[in-house]
PDB file of C-alpha atoms and ligand atoms in Angstrom:
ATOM      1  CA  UNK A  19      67.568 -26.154 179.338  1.00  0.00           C
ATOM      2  CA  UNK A  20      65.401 -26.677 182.594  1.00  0.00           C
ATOM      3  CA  UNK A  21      67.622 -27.012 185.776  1.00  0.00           C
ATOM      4  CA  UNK A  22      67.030 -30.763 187.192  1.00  0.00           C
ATOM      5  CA  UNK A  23      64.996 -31.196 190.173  1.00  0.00           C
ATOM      6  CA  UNK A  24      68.689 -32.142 192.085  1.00  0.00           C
ATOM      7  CA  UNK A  25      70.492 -29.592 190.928  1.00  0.00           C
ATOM      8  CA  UNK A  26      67.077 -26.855 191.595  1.00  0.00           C
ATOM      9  CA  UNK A  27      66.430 -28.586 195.576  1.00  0.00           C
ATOM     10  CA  UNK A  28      70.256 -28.010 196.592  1.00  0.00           C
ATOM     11  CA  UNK A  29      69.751 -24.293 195.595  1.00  0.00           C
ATOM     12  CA  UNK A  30      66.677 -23.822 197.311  1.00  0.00           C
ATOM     13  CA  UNK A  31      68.080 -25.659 200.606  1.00  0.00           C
ATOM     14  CA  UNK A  32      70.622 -22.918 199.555  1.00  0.00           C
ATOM     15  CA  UNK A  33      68.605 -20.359 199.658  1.00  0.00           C
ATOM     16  CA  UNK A  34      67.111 -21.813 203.209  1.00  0.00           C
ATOM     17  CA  UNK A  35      70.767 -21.164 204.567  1.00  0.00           C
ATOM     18  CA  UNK A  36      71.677 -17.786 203.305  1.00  0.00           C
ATOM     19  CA  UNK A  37      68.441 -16.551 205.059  1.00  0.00           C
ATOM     20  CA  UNK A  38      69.743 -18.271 208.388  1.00  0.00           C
ATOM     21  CA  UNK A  39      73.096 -16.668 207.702  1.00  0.00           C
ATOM     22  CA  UNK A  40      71.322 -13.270 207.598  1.00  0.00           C
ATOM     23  CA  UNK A  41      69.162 -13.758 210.647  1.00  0.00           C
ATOM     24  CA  UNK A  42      72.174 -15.036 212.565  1.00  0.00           C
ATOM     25  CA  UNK A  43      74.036 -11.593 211.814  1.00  0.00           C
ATOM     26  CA  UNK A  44      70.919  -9.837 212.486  1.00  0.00           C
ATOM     27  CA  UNK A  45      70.677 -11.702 215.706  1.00  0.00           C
ATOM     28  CA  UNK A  46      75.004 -10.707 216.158  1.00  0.00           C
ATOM     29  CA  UNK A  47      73.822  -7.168 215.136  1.00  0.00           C
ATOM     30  CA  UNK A  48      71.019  -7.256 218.142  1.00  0.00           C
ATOM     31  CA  UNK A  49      73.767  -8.581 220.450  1.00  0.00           C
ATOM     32  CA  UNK A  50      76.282  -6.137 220.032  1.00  0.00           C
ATOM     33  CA  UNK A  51      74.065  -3.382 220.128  1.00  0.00           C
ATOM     34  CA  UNK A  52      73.668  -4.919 223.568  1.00  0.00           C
ATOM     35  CA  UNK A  53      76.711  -4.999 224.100  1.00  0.00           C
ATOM     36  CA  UNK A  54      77.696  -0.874 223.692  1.00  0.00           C
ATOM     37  CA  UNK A  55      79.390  -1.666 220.145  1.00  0.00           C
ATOM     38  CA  UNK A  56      77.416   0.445 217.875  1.00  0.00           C
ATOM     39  CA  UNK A  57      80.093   0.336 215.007  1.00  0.00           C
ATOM     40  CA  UNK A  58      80.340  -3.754 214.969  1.00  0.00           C
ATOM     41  CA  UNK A  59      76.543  -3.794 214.994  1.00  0.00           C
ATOM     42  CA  UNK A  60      76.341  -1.531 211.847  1.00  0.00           C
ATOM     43  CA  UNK A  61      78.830  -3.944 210.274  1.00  0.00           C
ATOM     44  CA  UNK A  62      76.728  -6.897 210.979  1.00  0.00           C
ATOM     45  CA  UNK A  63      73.500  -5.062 209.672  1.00  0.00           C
ATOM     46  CA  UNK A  64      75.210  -4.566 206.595  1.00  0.00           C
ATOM     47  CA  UNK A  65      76.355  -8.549 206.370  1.00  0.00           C
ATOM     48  CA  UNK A  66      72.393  -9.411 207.331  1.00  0.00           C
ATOM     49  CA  UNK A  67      71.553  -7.269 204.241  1.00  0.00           C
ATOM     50  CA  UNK A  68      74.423  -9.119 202.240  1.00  0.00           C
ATOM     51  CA  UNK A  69      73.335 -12.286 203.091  1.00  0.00           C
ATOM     52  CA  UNK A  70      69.521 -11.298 201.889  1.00  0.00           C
ATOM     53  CA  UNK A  71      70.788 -10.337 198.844  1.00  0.00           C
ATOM     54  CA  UNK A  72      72.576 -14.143 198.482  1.00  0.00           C
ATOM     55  CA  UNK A  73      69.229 -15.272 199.106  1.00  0.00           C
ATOM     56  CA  UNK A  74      67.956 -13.508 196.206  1.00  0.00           C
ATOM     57  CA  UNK A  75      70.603 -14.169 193.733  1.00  0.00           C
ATOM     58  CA  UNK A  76      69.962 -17.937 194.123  1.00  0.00           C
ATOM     59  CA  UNK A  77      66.091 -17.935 194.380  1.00  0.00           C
ATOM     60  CA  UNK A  78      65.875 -15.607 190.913  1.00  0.00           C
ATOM     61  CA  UNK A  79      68.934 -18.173 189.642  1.00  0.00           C
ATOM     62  CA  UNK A  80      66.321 -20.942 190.098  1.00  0.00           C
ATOM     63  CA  UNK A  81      63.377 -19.190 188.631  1.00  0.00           C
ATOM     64  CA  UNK A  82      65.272 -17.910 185.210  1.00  0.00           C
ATOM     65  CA  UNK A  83      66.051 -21.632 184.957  1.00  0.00           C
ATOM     66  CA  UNK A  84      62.803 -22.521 185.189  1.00  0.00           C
ATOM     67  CA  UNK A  85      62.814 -24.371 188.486  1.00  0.00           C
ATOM     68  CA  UNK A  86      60.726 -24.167 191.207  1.00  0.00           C
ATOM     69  CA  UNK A  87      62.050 -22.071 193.648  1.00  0.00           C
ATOM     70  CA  UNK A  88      60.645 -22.924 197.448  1.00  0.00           C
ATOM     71  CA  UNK A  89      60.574 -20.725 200.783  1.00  0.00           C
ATOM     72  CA  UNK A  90      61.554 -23.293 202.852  1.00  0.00           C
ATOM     73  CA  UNK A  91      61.917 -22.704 207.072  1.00  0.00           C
ATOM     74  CA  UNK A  92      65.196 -22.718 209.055  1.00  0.00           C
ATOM     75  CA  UNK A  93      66.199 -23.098 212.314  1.00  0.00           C
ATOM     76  CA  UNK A  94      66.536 -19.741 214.972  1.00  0.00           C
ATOM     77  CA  UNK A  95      70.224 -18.475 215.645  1.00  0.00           C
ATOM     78  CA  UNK A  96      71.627 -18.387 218.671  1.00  0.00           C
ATOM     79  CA  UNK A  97      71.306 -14.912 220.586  1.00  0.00           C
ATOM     80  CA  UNK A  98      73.406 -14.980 222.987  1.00  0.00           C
ATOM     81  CA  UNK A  99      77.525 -14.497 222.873  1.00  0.00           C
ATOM     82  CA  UNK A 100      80.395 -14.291 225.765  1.00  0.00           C
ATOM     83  CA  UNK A 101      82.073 -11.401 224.010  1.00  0.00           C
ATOM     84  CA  UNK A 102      82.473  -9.318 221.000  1.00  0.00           C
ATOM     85  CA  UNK A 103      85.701 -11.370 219.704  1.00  0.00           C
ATOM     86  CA  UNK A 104      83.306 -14.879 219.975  1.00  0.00           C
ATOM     87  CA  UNK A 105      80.317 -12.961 217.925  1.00  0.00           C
ATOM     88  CA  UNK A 106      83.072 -12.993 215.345  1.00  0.00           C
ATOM     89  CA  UNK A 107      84.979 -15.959 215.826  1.00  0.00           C
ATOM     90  CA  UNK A 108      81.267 -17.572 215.411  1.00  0.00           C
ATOM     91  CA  UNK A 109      80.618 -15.583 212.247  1.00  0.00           C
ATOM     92  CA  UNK A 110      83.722 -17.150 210.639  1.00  0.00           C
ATOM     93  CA  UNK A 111      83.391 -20.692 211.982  1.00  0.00           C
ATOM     94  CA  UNK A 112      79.867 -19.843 209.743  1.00  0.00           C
ATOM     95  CA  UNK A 113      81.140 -18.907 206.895  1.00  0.00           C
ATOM     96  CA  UNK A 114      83.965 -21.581 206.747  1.00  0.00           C
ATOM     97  CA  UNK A 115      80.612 -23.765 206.829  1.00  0.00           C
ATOM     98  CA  UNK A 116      78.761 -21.905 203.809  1.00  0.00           C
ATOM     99  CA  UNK A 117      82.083 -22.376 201.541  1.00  0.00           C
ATOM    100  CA  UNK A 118      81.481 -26.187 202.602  1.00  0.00           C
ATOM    101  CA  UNK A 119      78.361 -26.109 200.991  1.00  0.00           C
ATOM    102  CA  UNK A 120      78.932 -23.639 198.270  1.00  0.00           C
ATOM    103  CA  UNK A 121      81.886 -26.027 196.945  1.00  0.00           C
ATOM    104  CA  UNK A 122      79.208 -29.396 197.649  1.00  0.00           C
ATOM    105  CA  UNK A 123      76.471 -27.253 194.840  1.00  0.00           C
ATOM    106  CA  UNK A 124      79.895 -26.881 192.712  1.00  0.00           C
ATOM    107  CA  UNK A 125      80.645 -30.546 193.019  1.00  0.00           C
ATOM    108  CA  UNK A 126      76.827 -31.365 192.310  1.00  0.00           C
ATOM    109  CA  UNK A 127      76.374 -28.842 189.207  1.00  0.00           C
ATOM    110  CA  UNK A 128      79.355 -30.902 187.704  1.00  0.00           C
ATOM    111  CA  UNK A 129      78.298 -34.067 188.074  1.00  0.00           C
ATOM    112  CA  UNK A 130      75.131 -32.983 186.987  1.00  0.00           C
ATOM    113  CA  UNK A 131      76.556 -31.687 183.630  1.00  0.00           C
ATOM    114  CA  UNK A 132      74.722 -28.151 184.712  1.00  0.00           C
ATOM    115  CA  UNK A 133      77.486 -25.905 183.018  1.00  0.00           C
ATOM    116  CA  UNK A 134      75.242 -22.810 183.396  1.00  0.00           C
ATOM    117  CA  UNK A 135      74.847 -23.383 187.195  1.00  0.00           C
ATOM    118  CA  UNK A 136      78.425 -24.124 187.718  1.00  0.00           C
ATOM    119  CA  UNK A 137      79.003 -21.026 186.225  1.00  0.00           C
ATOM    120  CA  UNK A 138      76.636 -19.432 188.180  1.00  0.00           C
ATOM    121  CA  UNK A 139      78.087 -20.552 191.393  1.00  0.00           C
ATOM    122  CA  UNK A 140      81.687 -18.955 190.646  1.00  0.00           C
ATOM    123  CA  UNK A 141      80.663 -15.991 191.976  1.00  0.00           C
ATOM    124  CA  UNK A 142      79.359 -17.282 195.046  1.00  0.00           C
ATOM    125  CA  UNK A 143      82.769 -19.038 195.366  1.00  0.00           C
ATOM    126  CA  UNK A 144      84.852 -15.620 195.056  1.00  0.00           C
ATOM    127  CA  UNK A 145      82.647 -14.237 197.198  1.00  0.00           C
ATOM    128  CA  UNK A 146      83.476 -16.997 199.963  1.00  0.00           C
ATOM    129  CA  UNK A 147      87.160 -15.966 199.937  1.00  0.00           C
ATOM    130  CA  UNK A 148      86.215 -12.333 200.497  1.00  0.00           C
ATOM    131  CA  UNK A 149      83.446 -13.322 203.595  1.00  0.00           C
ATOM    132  CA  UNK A 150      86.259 -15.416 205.240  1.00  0.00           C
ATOM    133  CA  UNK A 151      88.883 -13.449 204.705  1.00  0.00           C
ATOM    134  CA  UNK A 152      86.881  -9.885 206.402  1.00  0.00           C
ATOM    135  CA  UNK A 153      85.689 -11.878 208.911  1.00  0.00           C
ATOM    136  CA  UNK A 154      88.876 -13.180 210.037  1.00  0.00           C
ATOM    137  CA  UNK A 155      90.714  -9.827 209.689  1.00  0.00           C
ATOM    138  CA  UNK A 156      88.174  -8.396 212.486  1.00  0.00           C
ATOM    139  CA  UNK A 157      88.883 -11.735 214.580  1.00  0.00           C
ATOM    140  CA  UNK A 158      92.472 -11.293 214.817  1.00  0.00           C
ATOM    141  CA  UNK A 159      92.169  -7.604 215.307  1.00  0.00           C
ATOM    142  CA  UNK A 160      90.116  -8.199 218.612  1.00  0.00           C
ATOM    143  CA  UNK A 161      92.615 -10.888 219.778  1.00  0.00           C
ATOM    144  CA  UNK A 162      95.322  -8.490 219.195  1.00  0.00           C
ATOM    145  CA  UNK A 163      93.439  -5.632 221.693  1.00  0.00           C
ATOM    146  CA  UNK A 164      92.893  -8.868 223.912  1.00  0.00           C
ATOM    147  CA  UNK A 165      89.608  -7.048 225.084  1.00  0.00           C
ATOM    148  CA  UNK A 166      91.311  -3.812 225.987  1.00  0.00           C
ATOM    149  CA  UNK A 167      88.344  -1.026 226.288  1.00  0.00           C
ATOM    150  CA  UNK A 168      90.334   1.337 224.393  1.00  0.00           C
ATOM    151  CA  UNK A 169      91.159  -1.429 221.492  1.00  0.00           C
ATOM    152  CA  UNK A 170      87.804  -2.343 221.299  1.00  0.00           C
ATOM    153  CA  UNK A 171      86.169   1.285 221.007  1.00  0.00           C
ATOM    154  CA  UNK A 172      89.180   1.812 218.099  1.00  0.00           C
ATOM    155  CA  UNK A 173      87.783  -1.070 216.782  1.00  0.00           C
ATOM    156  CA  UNK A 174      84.061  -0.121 216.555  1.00  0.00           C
ATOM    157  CA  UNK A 175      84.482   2.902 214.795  1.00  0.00           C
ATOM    158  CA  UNK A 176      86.184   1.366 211.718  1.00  0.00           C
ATOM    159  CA  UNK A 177      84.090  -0.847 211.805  1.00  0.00           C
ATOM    160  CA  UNK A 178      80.511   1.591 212.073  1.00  0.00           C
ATOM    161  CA  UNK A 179      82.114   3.038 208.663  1.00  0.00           C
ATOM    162  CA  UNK A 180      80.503  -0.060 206.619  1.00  0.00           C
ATOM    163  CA  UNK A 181      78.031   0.974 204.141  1.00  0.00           C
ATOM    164  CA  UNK A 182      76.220  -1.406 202.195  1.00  0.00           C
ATOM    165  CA  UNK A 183      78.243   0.878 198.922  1.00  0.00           C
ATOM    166  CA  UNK A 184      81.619  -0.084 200.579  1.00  0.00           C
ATOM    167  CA  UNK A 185      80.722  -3.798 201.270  1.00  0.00           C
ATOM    168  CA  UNK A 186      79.576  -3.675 197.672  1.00  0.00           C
ATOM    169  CA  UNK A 187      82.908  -2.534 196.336  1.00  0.00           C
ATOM    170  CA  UNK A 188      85.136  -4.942 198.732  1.00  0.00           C
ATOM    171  CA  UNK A 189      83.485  -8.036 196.605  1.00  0.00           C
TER     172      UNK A 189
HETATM  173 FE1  FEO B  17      76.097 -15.884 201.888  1.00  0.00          FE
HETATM  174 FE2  FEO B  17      78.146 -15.117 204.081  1.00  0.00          FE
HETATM  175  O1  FEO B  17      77.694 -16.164 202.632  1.00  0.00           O
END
């Protein structure tokens, strides 16, 4: 069955926003190169790549149904940031926001009757728990080190160890 044109333009707006998620970590990743933090950087590269893939997931989602999946424009991220711990604290504030609209594309897919897209969408919902939950662990690390130099650096080198393998495996 052909997804409806409701159900197929939420995804694509969907779509729209995971590619703003990954440009606004890309743009986080440029910034904290900036900023001397190598290892943070790496780990937002490897969330920009992440988020790409989301992109994909959906806009493949939409073609298999037979929809017609759309490249639609977004607005630039922000570039600039106070300090490493508000890069992060604005990464989760994001994410809190994409779980928003994950659970509005789950509350649409049911009322839509669209059990396959529901379906679908479970992952994306797991995956939500995970994005928070790493994000936040790295926010409350930095407020414990309360900007210490030597906190910070500790920091930065767990967090260059990221691969796009490990990020893989911590879904
Ligand atoms: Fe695509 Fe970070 O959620």
């Amino acid at each position: 069955m052909a997804i409806s044109e409701k159900m197929q333009d939420a995804l694509n707006d969907q779509v729209a926003a995971e590619f703003y998620s990954a440009y606004l970590y890309l743009a986080m990743s440029a910034w904290l190169h900036s900023a001397d933090m190598p290892g943070a950087a790496n780990w937002m590269f490897v969330q920009y790549r992440e988020e790409l893939s989301h992109a994909e997931k959906i806009f493949d989602f939409v073609v298999e149904r037979e929809g017609r999946a759309l490249v639609k424009g977004f607005d630039a991220p922000p570039v600039e940031w106070d300090s490493p711990l508000a890069v992060f604290e604005a990464a989760y504030e994001h994410e809190k926001k994409v779980t928003a609209m994950i659970n509005e594309l789950v509350s649409l897919a049911r009322e839509e009757k669209d059990y396959a897209t529901e379906f679908f969408l479970q992952w994306f919902v797991t995956e939500q728990v995970e994005e928070e939950s790493s994000v936040n662990a790295i926010v409350q690390q930095m407020k414990l080190v309360q900007g210490s130099k030597n906190g910070l650096y500790m920091i930065d080198r767990e967090l260059g160890k990221r691969t796009p393998a490990s990020a893989t495996s911590e879904e």
